[in-house]
Amino acid sequence: MKSKKQSLVNNSNKGKVTEKNSYHHGDLYRVLLDAGEQELNERGVEKFSMRGVAKRANVSHAAPAHYFSNNKGLLTALATAGFTLFLEMQLQYEKKRAKSDMHPLVAAGLGYIEFANTHSGMFRLMFASDQPDWEDVALKEASCKSYEHLIELVHGESIQPESLNELQIQDVISAWAIVHGMSHLYISGQLEPLSCMKKKDYEAYMANIISRVLPAK
Amino acid sequence: MKSKKQSLVNNSNKGKVTEKNSYHHGDLYRVLLDAGEQELNERGVEKFSMRGVAKRANVSHAAPAHYFSNNKGLLTALATAGFTLFLEMQLQYEKKRAKSDMHPLVAAGLGYIEFANTHSGMFRLMFASDQPDWEDVALKEASCKSYEHLIELVHGESIQPESLNELQIQDVISAWAIVHGMSHLYISGQLEPLSCMKKKDYEAYMANIISRVLPAK
DNA sequence: ACCCAATCTTTACACTGACAAGATAAACGA
DNA sequence: TCGTTTATCTTGTCAGTGTAAAGATTGGGT
């Protein structure tokens, strides 16, 4: 039942896990986050339910309240964890294609889209939802890291986000928008015609599109 | 209170409007759609409430059920009406800029983004929601019209959507994605740096970005 | 004048988020 | 070792939601 896939949160307190079935769960925070992600991807942001998450975690409906003050709190934590995973997937794509002649920005873009595809509920939570508390510091930090990484990809590591001029920002927005747009179109089924393509062809096709907006250099 | 702005639906049955305060409302379908749009833009898709719409229309909470079998039904109708408005706004932008040297596709793109901005709730319903019934014929037809118009803009009126080859589809996706991406980034506050621009400069800026993906020709 | 059907309201139920109060067990000090 | 404290989880409750069923009101047709 419980798929023991990669957890959303760093498995920090591995020493004191008292393992289920006891009144005191021991590791509920992490379990709730995992259950939350499951709920998110299976039912979507719109039908996301606190009680549903509790049920998945085999815990009473009010248990999550101790860790997340309310619905918003849980979704904020989920979005935060999501941004970390999001960045990781991009880095992974960059690394894997480092030896090819593919521009790192394009590789990251493919990772971006792949994340949206495999975590569509999470993606919509992160980029098309009013639910999370966008003033939350942890969430802000996580999302900013993604943004800073994007800037690195477009303009090199040396540059500071604040010191970008308007034209440089234009390059950033262009790259972001086209990848972000394709992600949204993809997960809403608007790119169905491409679904019959082989992965290799599909990636080349997408890479072509992304390349159109690369900075003139 | 009730802003008598442009209605979402063609004012068809104008003869038999029995005007409020009677038990039989007379024009409830239209009123519910308008109230629904209001609810959508004020509270967003995620907090959209059937009872809230009924309250706005000064009607019992179960009244909408007679016109829309359920929540999904109302949101489907709203999305359908939204696509009509969506296309209208693009056409309007094209017409207004027909005499300038701006590419019609770019003009439509500006309209696209403007629609997202002024109808963000509706936009998310139309492009980032599982709520509407995407198999509904009226909705399908309305959204397809938008898609066909996009193809016209990219490849001229003569061409049929089905007869596009892969490269031509690539042009379509590119244009769509960058405009769609900017729309999403815009309404989620990710393009804040541009908010201080004057409208003219802002449009030129956005037009520049869109132009990057125009078909090579 | 009557009945019918369309339209709207009332009532009811299951589900949800949120809160308060109670139950359980782990941790801690004697 | 034992009792107390505290963190953790459960149960119970309430208002609000979507939906279905049954009742009330009205207009139109005969």
Short mmCIF file of C-alpha atoms (C1' of nucleotides) in Angstrom, two decimals:
data_model
loop_
_atom_site.label_atom_id
_atom_site.label_comp_id
_atom_site.label_asym_id
_atom_site.label_seq_id
_atom_site.Cartn_x
_atom_site.Cartn_y
_atom_site.Cartn_z
CA MET A 1 0.00 0.00 0.00
CA LYS A 2 2.33 2.68 1.22
CA SER A 3 4.78 3.26 -1.60
CA LYS A 4 8.14 3.85 0.04
CA LYS A 5 9.38 6.14 -2.67
CA GLN A 6 11.59 9.12 -2.14
CA SER A 7 10.26 11.18 0.70
CA LEU A 8 9.45 14.83 0.38
CA VAL A 9 11.45 15.85 3.40
CA ASN A 10 14.98 15.07 4.47
CA ASN A 11 14.81 11.98 6.62
CA SER A 12 16.28 13.80 9.58
CA ASN A 13 15.06 12.07 12.73
CA LYS A 14 15.75 8.54 11.58
CA GLY A 15 16.87 7.48 15.06
CA LYS A 16 13.64 8.07 16.89
CA VAL A 17 11.09 6.57 14.58
CA THR A 18 8.71 4.57 16.74
CA GLU A 19 7.02 2.91 13.76
CA LYS A 20 3.27 3.05 13.26
CA ASN A 21 0.42 1.37 15.07
CA SER A 22 1.31 3.06 18.32
CA TYR A 23 -0.77 5.87 19.67
CA HIS A 24 2.17 8.20 19.21
CA HIS A 25 3.03 7.96 15.59
CA GLY A 26 6.55 9.22 15.88
CA ASP A 27 7.09 10.53 12.39
CA LEU A 28 3.76 12.03 11.52
CA TYR A 29 5.03 15.28 10.05
CA ARG A 30 6.89 13.51 7.30
CA VAL A 31 4.10 11.02 6.73
CA LEU A 32 1.57 13.82 6.43
CA LEU A 33 3.69 15.58 3.83
CA ASP A 34 3.97 12.39 1.80
CA ALA A 35 0.26 11.70 2.14
CA GLY A 36 -0.39 15.30 1.19
CA GLU A 37 1.60 14.96 -2.00
CA GLN A 38 -0.27 11.80 -2.84
CA GLU A 39 -3.59 13.51 -2.23
CA LEU A 40 -2.45 16.44 -4.31
CA ASN A 41 -1.49 14.39 -7.33
CA GLU A 42 -4.45 12.04 -7.15
CA ARG A 43 -7.23 14.50 -6.39
CA GLY A 44 -5.70 17.82 -7.44
CA VAL A 45 -5.49 21.10 -5.56
CA GLU A 46 -9.15 21.79 -5.96
CA LYS A 47 -10.37 18.60 -4.33
CA PHE A 48 -7.55 18.45 -1.83
CA SER A 49 -8.92 17.58 1.57
CA MET A 50 -7.31 17.78 4.99
CA ARG A 51 -9.37 14.84 6.18
CA GLY A 52 -8.36 12.91 3.12
CA VAL A 53 -4.72 13.40 3.98
CA ALA A 54 -5.35 12.27 7.54
CA LYS A 55 -7.08 9.16 6.25
CA ARG A 56 -4.15 8.35 3.99
CA ALA A 57 -1.85 8.65 6.98
CA ASN A 58 -4.10 6.35 9.03
CA VAL A 59 -4.66 8.99 11.59
CA SER A 60 -7.63 10.84 13.03
CA HIS A 61 -9.04 13.76 11.11
CA ALA A 62 -7.75 16.32 13.59
CA ALA A 63 -4.22 15.00 13.88
CA PRO A 64 -2.71 17.21 11.17
CA ALA A 65 -3.85 20.31 13.04
CA HIS A 66 -1.01 19.82 15.49
CA TYR A 67 1.61 20.20 12.78
CA PHE A 68 -0.17 22.51 10.37
CA SER A 69 -2.35 25.15 11.92
CA ASN A 70 -4.81 24.86 9.06
CA ASN A 71 -5.35 23.80 5.49
CA LYS A 72 -3.29 26.73 4.24
CA GLY A 73 -0.43 25.65 6.46
CA LEU A 74 -0.26 22.16 5.05
CA LEU A 75 -0.47 23.37 1.48
CA THR A 76 2.21 25.95 2.17
CA ALA A 77 4.53 23.24 3.47
CA LEU A 78 3.71 21.08 0.47
CA ALA A 79 4.47 23.89 -1.94
CA THR A 80 7.75 24.51 -0.17
CA ALA A 81 8.76 20.88 -0.42
CA GLY A 82 7.59 20.96 -4.01
CA PHE A 83 9.97 23.75 -4.96
CA THR A 84 12.89 21.78 -3.58
CA LEU A 85 11.96 18.74 -5.64
CA PHE A 86 11.35 21.01 -8.59
CA LEU A 87 14.85 22.43 -8.50
CA GLU A 88 16.36 18.99 -7.97
CA MET A 89 14.69 17.65 -11.06
CA GLN A 90 16.04 20.49 -13.17
CA LEU A 91 19.56 20.01 -11.83
CA GLN A 92 19.28 16.32 -12.56
CA TYR A 93 18.33 17.02 -16.16
CA GLU A 94 21.19 19.46 -16.55
CA LYS A 95 23.70 16.98 -15.19
CA LYS A 96 22.49 14.15 -17.37
CA ARG A 97 22.81 16.26 -20.50
CA ALA A 98 25.99 18.08 -19.59
CA LYS A 99 28.06 16.13 -22.10
CA SER A 100 25.71 16.70 -24.99
CA ASP A 101 25.68 19.96 -26.89
CA MET A 102 22.35 20.89 -25.35
CA HIS A 103 22.22 24.29 -23.71
CA PRO A 104 21.88 23.86 -19.92
CA LEU A 105 18.89 26.16 -19.96
CA VAL A 106 17.15 23.88 -22.41
CA ALA A 107 18.00 20.82 -20.34
CA ALA A 108 16.63 22.48 -17.23
CA GLY A 109 13.55 23.43 -19.20
CA LEU A 110 12.92 19.80 -20.04
CA GLY A 111 13.24 19.00 -16.35
CA TYR A 112 10.84 21.82 -15.58
CA ILE A 113 8.23 20.38 -17.89
CA GLU A 114 8.83 16.85 -16.68
CA PHE A 115 8.23 17.96 -13.11
CA ALA A 116 4.95 19.55 -14.12
CA ASN A 117 3.99 16.35 -15.88
CA THR A 118 4.83 13.96 -13.06
CA HIS A 119 3.66 16.26 -10.27
CA SER A 120 0.84 18.16 -11.90
CA GLY A 121 -1.13 18.68 -8.71
CA MET A 122 1.91 20.01 -6.95
CA PHE A 123 2.81 22.16 -9.93
CA ARG A 124 -0.56 23.84 -9.95
CA LEU A 125 -0.32 24.37 -6.23
CA MET A 126 3.03 26.06 -6.74
CA PHE A 127 2.11 28.22 -9.71
CA ALA A 128 -1.63 28.57 -10.03
CA SER A 129 -3.12 28.61 -6.57
CA ASP A 130 -4.15 31.13 -3.94
CA GLN A 131 -4.07 28.52 -1.21
CA PRO A 132 -0.45 28.63 -0.04
CA ASP A 133 0.70 31.49 2.16
CA TRP A 134 3.06 33.24 -0.23
CA GLU A 135 4.39 35.39 2.58
CA ASP A 136 5.73 32.35 4.40
CA VAL A 137 9.49 32.69 4.71
CA ALA A 138 10.35 29.07 4.00
CA LEU A 139 8.18 29.04 0.91
CA LYS A 140 9.59 32.35 -0.25
CA GLU A 141 13.11 31.06 0.16
CA ALA A 142 12.42 27.84 -1.72
CA SER A 143 10.74 29.58 -4.63
CA CYS A 144 13.43 32.26 -4.76
CA LYS A 145 16.08 29.57 -5.08
CA SER A 146 14.34 28.33 -8.21
CA TYR A 147 14.18 31.84 -9.58
CA GLU A 148 17.84 32.47 -8.86
CA HIS A 149 18.79 29.25 -10.56
CA LEU A 150 16.87 30.35 -13.62
CA ILE A 151 18.82 33.57 -13.72
CA GLU A 152 22.07 31.64 -13.43
CA LEU A 153 21.08 29.54 -16.39
CA VAL A 154 20.26 32.56 -18.52
CA HIS A 155 23.02 34.93 -17.51
CA GLY A 156 25.73 32.96 -15.76
CA GLU A 157 26.44 32.45 -12.10
CA SER A 158 28.12 35.75 -11.43
CA ILE A 159 25.16 38.04 -11.81
CA GLN A 160 22.89 39.21 -8.99
CA PRO A 161 19.12 39.14 -9.52
CA GLU A 162 18.78 42.77 -8.46
CA SER A 163 21.42 44.05 -10.85
CA LEU A 164 19.68 42.84 -13.99
CA ASN A 165 18.74 45.49 -16.50
CA GLU A 166 15.49 45.48 -18.41
CA LEU A 167 16.85 43.65 -21.42
CA GLN A 168 18.39 40.95 -19.28
CA ILE A 169 15.11 40.52 -17.46
CA GLN A 170 13.50 40.14 -20.84
CA ASP A 171 15.72 37.16 -21.55
CA VAL A 172 14.79 35.65 -18.23
CA ILE A 173 11.07 36.16 -18.70
CA SER A 174 11.18 34.79 -22.23
CA ALA A 175 12.83 31.56 -21.21
CA TRP A 176 10.65 31.20 -18.15
CA ALA A 177 7.42 31.96 -19.97
CA ILE A 178 7.87 29.51 -22.80
CA VAL A 179 8.82 26.65 -20.52
CA HIS A 180 6.15 27.57 -18.02
CA GLY A 181 3.57 27.87 -20.76
CA MET A 182 4.40 24.50 -22.23
CA SER A 183 4.20 22.94 -18.79
CA HIS A 184 0.71 24.28 -18.27
CA LEU A 185 -0.43 23.33 -21.75
CA TYR A 186 1.03 19.89 -21.27
CA ILE A 187 -0.68 19.05 -18.00
CA SER A 188 -4.00 20.37 -19.20
CA GLY A 189 -3.87 17.97 -22.13
CA GLN A 190 -3.41 20.64 -24.75
CA LEU A 191 -0.29 19.05 -26.20
CA GLU A 192 -1.91 15.69 -26.88
CA PRO A 193 -0.70 15.58 -30.51
CA LEU A 194 2.81 15.08 -29.16
CA SER A 195 1.94 12.20 -26.86
CA CYS A 196 2.56 9.62 -29.58
CA MET A 197 6.17 10.74 -30.04
CA LYS A 198 9.09 8.72 -28.76
CA LYS A 199 10.78 10.29 -25.77
CA LYS A 200 13.89 11.16 -27.72
CA ASP A 201 11.97 12.85 -30.52
CA TYR A 202 9.70 14.57 -28.05
CA GLU A 203 12.64 16.03 -26.17
CA ALA A 204 14.29 17.25 -29.35
CA TYR A 205 11.01 18.82 -30.40
CA MET A 206 10.60 20.63 -27.09
CA ALA A 207 14.24 21.63 -27.04
CA ASN A 208 13.75 23.23 -30.42
CA ILE A 209 10.93 25.35 -29.10
CA ILE A 210 12.79 26.43 -26.01
CA SER A 211 15.84 27.32 -28.07
CA ARG A 212 13.85 29.95 -29.94
CA VAL A 213 13.98 32.33 -27.04
CA LEU A 214 17.57 31.81 -25.98
CA PRO A 215 19.38 35.13 -25.43
CA ALA A 216 21.00 36.38 -28.63
CA LYS A 217 24.42 36.18 -26.91
CA MET B 1 -24.89 47.10 -6.24
CA LYS B 2 -25.55 44.97 -9.24
CA SER B 3 -23.15 46.27 -11.83
CA LYS B 4 -25.03 46.15 -15.09
CA LYS B 5 -21.94 45.64 -17.15
CA GLN B 6 -21.75 43.54 -20.26
CA SER B 7 -23.46 40.26 -19.62
CA LEU B 8 -21.75 36.95 -20.15
CA VAL B 9 -24.53 35.57 -22.27
CA ASN B 10 -26.36 36.97 -25.25
CA ASN B 11 -29.39 38.75 -23.90
CA SER B 12 -31.73 36.51 -25.80
CA ASN B 13 -35.02 36.43 -23.95
CA LYS B 14 -35.30 40.16 -23.46
CA GLY B 15 -39.05 40.16 -23.98
CA LYS B 16 -40.05 37.99 -21.08
CA VAL B 17 -38.01 39.39 -18.24
CA THR B 18 -40.31 39.50 -15.23
CA GLU B 19 -37.89 41.53 -13.12
CA LYS B 20 -36.82 40.43 -9.65
CA ASN B 21 -38.72 40.16 -6.38
CA SER B 22 -41.23 37.80 -7.84
CA TYR B 23 -41.16 34.15 -6.94
CA HIS B 24 -40.34 33.31 -10.51
CA HIS B 25 -37.21 35.20 -11.26
CA GLY B 26 -37.58 35.16 -15.00
CA ASP B 27 -33.98 35.53 -16.04
CA LEU B 28 -32.13 33.48 -13.50
CA TYR B 29 -29.87 31.62 -15.89
CA ARG B 30 -28.20 34.78 -17.06
CA VAL B 31 -28.08 36.26 -13.58
CA LEU B 32 -26.44 33.13 -12.23
CA LEU B 33 -23.77 33.23 -14.90
CA ASP B 34 -23.00 36.84 -14.09
CA ALA B 35 -22.98 36.13 -10.37
CA GLY B 36 -20.77 33.15 -11.08
CA GLU B 37 -18.24 35.24 -12.91
CA GLN B 38 -18.23 37.72 -10.06
CA GLU B 39 -17.71 34.94 -7.55
CA LEU B 40 -14.95 33.50 -9.72
CA ASN B 41 -12.99 36.70 -9.98
CA GLU B 42 -13.47 37.75 -6.38
CA ARG B 43 -12.92 34.43 -4.61
CA GLY B 44 -11.06 32.40 -7.23
CA VAL B 45 -11.77 28.91 -8.54
CA GLU B 46 -10.58 27.27 -5.37
CA LYS B 47 -12.96 29.10 -3.06
CA PHE B 48 -15.77 29.24 -5.58
CA SER B 49 -19.02 28.31 -3.88
CA MET B 50 -22.36 27.36 -5.35
CA ARG B 51 -24.18 28.81 -2.37
CA GLY B 52 -22.14 31.96 -2.69
CA VAL B 53 -23.35 32.37 -6.26
CA ALA B 54 -26.94 31.81 -5.16
CA LYS B 55 -26.51 34.45 -2.48
CA ARG B 56 -25.17 36.95 -5.00
CA ALA B 57 -28.22 36.30 -7.16
CA ASN B 58 -30.55 36.79 -4.18
CA VAL B 59 -31.93 33.34 -4.53
CA SER B 60 -32.14 30.23 -2.40
CA HIS B 61 -29.09 28.00 -2.27
CA ALA B 62 -30.74 25.25 -4.28
CA ALA B 63 -32.06 27.43 -7.07
CA PRO B 64 -29.02 27.04 -9.33
CA ALA B 65 -29.51 23.28 -9.35
CA HIS B 66 -32.39 23.67 -11.76
CA TYR B 67 -30.17 25.23 -14.41
CA PHE B 68 -26.88 23.55 -13.63
CA SER B 69 -27.13 19.98 -12.44
CA ASN B 70 -24.20 20.51 -10.13
CA ASN B 71 -21.13 22.58 -9.36
CA LYS B 72 -19.30 21.11 -12.34
CA GLY B 73 -22.17 22.16 -14.58
CA LEU B 74 -22.07 25.78 -13.53
CA LEU B 75 -18.31 25.96 -13.86
CA THR B 76 -18.52 24.32 -17.26
CA ALA B 77 -20.99 26.95 -18.43
CA LEU B 78 -18.80 29.67 -16.99
CA ALA B 79 -15.74 28.34 -18.76
CA THR B 80 -17.69 28.19 -22.00
CA ALA B 81 -18.82 31.78 -21.66
CA GLY B 82 -15.26 32.64 -20.69
CA PHE B 83 -13.83 31.30 -23.94
CA THR B 84 -16.19 33.49 -25.92
CA LEU B 85 -15.13 36.58 -24.03
CA PHE B 86 -11.55 35.45 -24.35
CA LEU B 87 -11.70 35.31 -28.12
CA GLU B 88 -13.54 38.61 -28.29
CA MET B 89 -10.83 40.37 -26.34
CA GLN B 90 -8.16 39.05 -28.68
CA LEU B 91 -10.10 40.14 -31.76
CA GLN B 92 -10.56 43.55 -30.20
CA TYR B 93 -6.84 43.89 -29.66
CA GLU B 94 -6.11 42.83 -33.21
CA LYS B 95 -8.55 45.32 -34.65
CA LYS B 96 -7.25 48.20 -32.60
CA ARG B 97 -3.68 47.57 -33.72
CA ALA B 98 -4.45 46.64 -37.30
CA LYS B 99 -3.04 49.89 -38.64
CA SER B 100 0.20 49.71 -36.74
CA ASP B 101 3.05 47.51 -37.90
CA MET B 102 2.41 45.09 -35.07
CA HIS B 103 1.99 41.48 -36.12
CA PRO B 104 -1.64 40.39 -35.54
CA LEU B 105 -0.40 37.42 -33.56
CA VAL B 106 1.41 39.75 -31.20
CA ALA B 107 -1.63 41.96 -30.84
CA ALA B 108 -3.80 38.96 -30.06
CA GLY B 109 -1.18 37.84 -27.57
CA LEU B 110 -1.48 41.12 -25.73
CA GLY B 111 -5.22 40.60 -25.62
CA TYR B 112 -4.67 37.08 -24.35
CA ILE B 113 -2.58 38.34 -21.48
CA GLU B 114 -4.95 41.19 -20.77
CA PHE B 115 -7.83 38.75 -20.49
CA ALA B 116 -5.88 36.66 -18.02
CA ASN B 117 -5.12 39.77 -16.04
CA THR B 118 -8.65 41.15 -15.88
CA HIS B 119 -10.35 37.75 -15.52
CA SER B 120 -7.77 35.78 -13.60
CA GLY B 121 -10.28 33.52 -11.87
CA MET B 122 -11.96 32.72 -15.14
CA PHE B 123 -8.60 32.19 -16.83
CA ARG B 124 -7.53 29.64 -14.26
CA LEU B 125 -10.85 27.92 -14.57
CA MET B 126 -10.34 27.71 -18.31
CA PHE B 127 -6.72 26.58 -18.31
CA ALA B 128 -5.74 25.19 -14.94
CA SER B 129 -8.71 23.42 -13.46
CA ASP B 130 -10.16 19.94 -13.31
CA GLN B 131 -13.58 21.28 -12.41
CA PRO B 132 -15.17 21.92 -15.80
CA ASP B 133 -16.45 18.99 -17.81
CA TRP B 134 -14.03 19.06 -20.71
CA GLU B 135 -16.13 16.58 -22.62
CA ASP B 136 -19.04 19.02 -22.73
CA VAL B 137 -19.80 19.81 -26.37
CA ALA B 138 -20.49 23.52 -25.90
CA LEU B 139 -17.27 23.96 -23.97
CA LYS B 140 -15.33 21.95 -26.50
CA GLU B 141 -16.68 24.05 -29.30
CA ALA B 142 -15.89 27.33 -27.58
CA SER B 143 -12.34 26.33 -26.72
CA CYS B 144 -11.76 24.90 -30.18
CA LYS B 145 -12.73 28.22 -31.71
CA SER B 146 -9.96 29.87 -29.74
CA TYR B 147 -7.53 27.23 -30.87
CA GLU B 148 -8.54 27.60 -34.51
CA HIS B 149 -8.15 31.33 -34.30
CA LEU B 150 -4.66 30.85 -32.97
CA ILE B 151 -3.81 28.68 -35.95
CA GLU B 152 -5.21 31.30 -38.29
CA LEU B 153 -2.96 33.89 -36.71
CA VAL B 154 0.11 31.76 -37.08
CA HIS B 155 -0.47 30.20 -40.47
CA GLY B 156 -3.15 32.16 -42.25
CA GLU B 157 -6.84 31.52 -42.64
CA SER B 158 -6.63 28.95 -45.37
CA ILE B 159 -5.08 26.13 -43.45
CA GLN B 160 -7.02 23.38 -41.67
CA PRO B 161 -5.98 22.41 -38.13
CA GLU B 162 -5.73 18.73 -39.06
CA SER B 163 -3.49 19.31 -42.04
CA LEU B 164 -0.69 20.92 -40.08
CA ASN B 165 2.65 19.19 -40.22
CA GLU B 166 4.92 18.84 -37.20
CA LEU B 167 6.94 21.94 -37.91
CA GLN B 168 3.84 24.04 -38.34
CA ILE B 169 2.50 22.73 -35.07
CA GLN B 170 5.77 23.74 -33.53
CA ASP B 171 5.13 27.32 -34.56
CA VAL B 172 1.69 27.18 -33.04
CA ILE B 173 2.86 25.70 -29.78
CA SER B 174 5.69 28.18 -29.49
CA ALA B 175 3.44 31.17 -29.85
CA TRP B 176 0.81 29.71 -27.60
CA ALA B 177 3.23 28.66 -24.92
CA ILE B 178 5.03 31.96 -24.55
CA VAL B 179 1.83 33.95 -24.34
CA HIS B 180 0.20 31.40 -22.09
CA GLY B 181 3.26 31.28 -19.87
CA MET B 182 3.39 35.03 -19.50
CA SER B 183 -0.29 35.10 -18.66
CA HIS B 184 0.20 32.63 -15.84
CA LEU B 185 3.31 34.32 -14.56
CA TYR B 186 1.53 37.63 -14.68
CA ILE B 187 -1.54 36.67 -12.69
CA SER B 188 0.51 34.86 -10.07
CA GLY B 189 2.46 38.04 -9.43
CA GLN B 190 5.70 36.77 -10.89
CA LEU B 191 6.07 39.70 -13.27
CA GLU B 192 5.87 42.35 -10.58
CA PRO B 193 9.02 44.14 -11.80
CA LEU B 194 7.06 45.23 -14.87
CA SER B 195 4.13 46.65 -12.95
CA CYS B 196 5.73 50.06 -12.71
CA MET B 197 5.97 50.44 -16.48
CA LYS B 198 3.68 52.68 -18.45
CA LYS B 199 1.13 50.81 -20.51
CA LYS B 200 2.78 51.73 -23.79
CA ASP B 201 6.22 50.62 -22.67
CA TYR B 202 4.82 47.52 -21.10
CA GLU B 203 3.07 46.50 -24.31
CA ALA B 204 6.19 47.11 -26.37
CA TYR B 205 8.16 45.05 -23.90
CA MET B 206 5.73 42.14 -24.04
CA ALA B 207 5.47 42.43 -27.81
CA ASN B 208 9.22 42.06 -28.02
CA ILE B 209 9.10 38.84 -26.09
CA ILE B 210 6.28 37.39 -28.14
CA SER B 211 8.03 38.32 -31.36
CA ARG B 212 10.92 36.05 -30.49
CA VAL B 213 8.97 32.96 -31.36
CA LEU B 214 7.27 34.18 -34.52
CA PRO B 215 7.57 31.63 -37.34
CA ALA B 216 10.69 32.17 -39.40
CA LYS B 217 8.54 32.73 -42.51
"C1'" DA C 1 -62.04 28.17 -13.51
"C1'" DC C 2 -59.12 24.58 -13.43
"C1'" DC C 3 -55.06 21.91 -13.73
"C1'" DC C 4 -50.40 21.32 -15.10
"C1'" DA C 5 -45.78 22.27 -15.49
"C1'" DA C 6 -42.11 25.27 -14.69
"C1'" DT C 7 -39.76 27.60 -11.24
"C1'" DC C 8 -38.13 28.47 -6.78
"C1'" DT C 9 -37.84 27.24 -1.50
"C1'" DT C 10 -37.38 24.25 2.38
"C1'" DT C 11 -35.62 20.40 4.48
"C1'" DA C 12 -32.31 16.93 5.06
"C1'" DC C 13 -27.86 14.43 4.81
"C1'" DA C 14 -23.05 13.51 4.19
"C1'" DC C 15 -18.80 15.75 3.96
"C1'" DT C 16 -15.41 19.47 5.06
"C1'" DG C 17 -12.25 22.71 8.01
"C1'" DA C 18 -11.73 24.28 12.49
"C1'" DC C 19 -11.93 24.29 17.43
"C1'" DA C 20 -12.21 22.39 22.20
"C1'" DA C 21 -11.86 18.86 25.32
"C1'" DG C 22 -10.48 14.33 26.46
"C1'" DA C 23 -7.34 10.04 26.08
"C1'" DT C 24 -2.85 8.00 25.70
"C1'" DA C 25 1.91 7.30 26.11
"C1'" DA C 26 6.50 8.97 26.36
"C1'" DA C 27 9.78 11.72 28.99
"C1'" DC C 28 11.39 13.35 33.12
"C1'" DG C 29 12.42 14.12 37.99
"C1'" DA C 30 12.06 12.15 42.62
"C1'" DT D 1 10.58 2.52 40.51
"C1'" DC D 2 6.82 5.59 40.52
"C1'" DG D 3 4.05 9.59 39.86
"C1'" DT D 4 3.74 13.85 37.29
"C1'" DT D 5 4.21 16.50 33.37
"C1'" DT D 6 4.03 17.21 28.55
"C1'" DA D 7 3.73 16.07 23.82
"C1'" DT D 8 0.91 13.65 20.83
"C1'" DC D 9 -3.19 11.89 19.02
"C1'" DT D 10 -8.56 11.08 19.31
"C1'" DT D 11 -13.32 12.24 19.95
"C1'" DG D 12 -16.96 15.38 19.81
"C1'" DT D 13 -18.92 19.43 18.08
"C1'" DC D 14 -20.16 23.40 15.03
"C1'" DA D 15 -20.78 26.14 10.96
"C1'" DG D 16 -20.48 25.90 6.07
"C1'" DT D 17 -20.61 23.26 1.67
"C1'" DG D 18 -22.72 20.36 -2.37
"C1'" DT D 19 -26.53 17.64 -3.56
"C1'" DA D 20 -30.94 15.34 -3.54
"C1'" DA D 21 -35.87 15.16 -2.40
"C1'" DA D 22 -40.03 17.08 -1.30
"C1'" DG D 23 -42.92 21.04 -0.81
"C1'" DA D 24 -44.56 25.90 -2.19
"C1'" DT D 25 -45.67 29.40 -5.66
"C1'" DT D 26 -46.75 31.12 -9.97
"C1'" DG D 27 -47.82 31.52 -14.92
"C1'" DG D 28 -49.85 29.47 -18.99
"C1'" DG D 29 -52.90 26.57 -21.48
"C1'" DT D 30 -57.31 24.36 -21.82
#
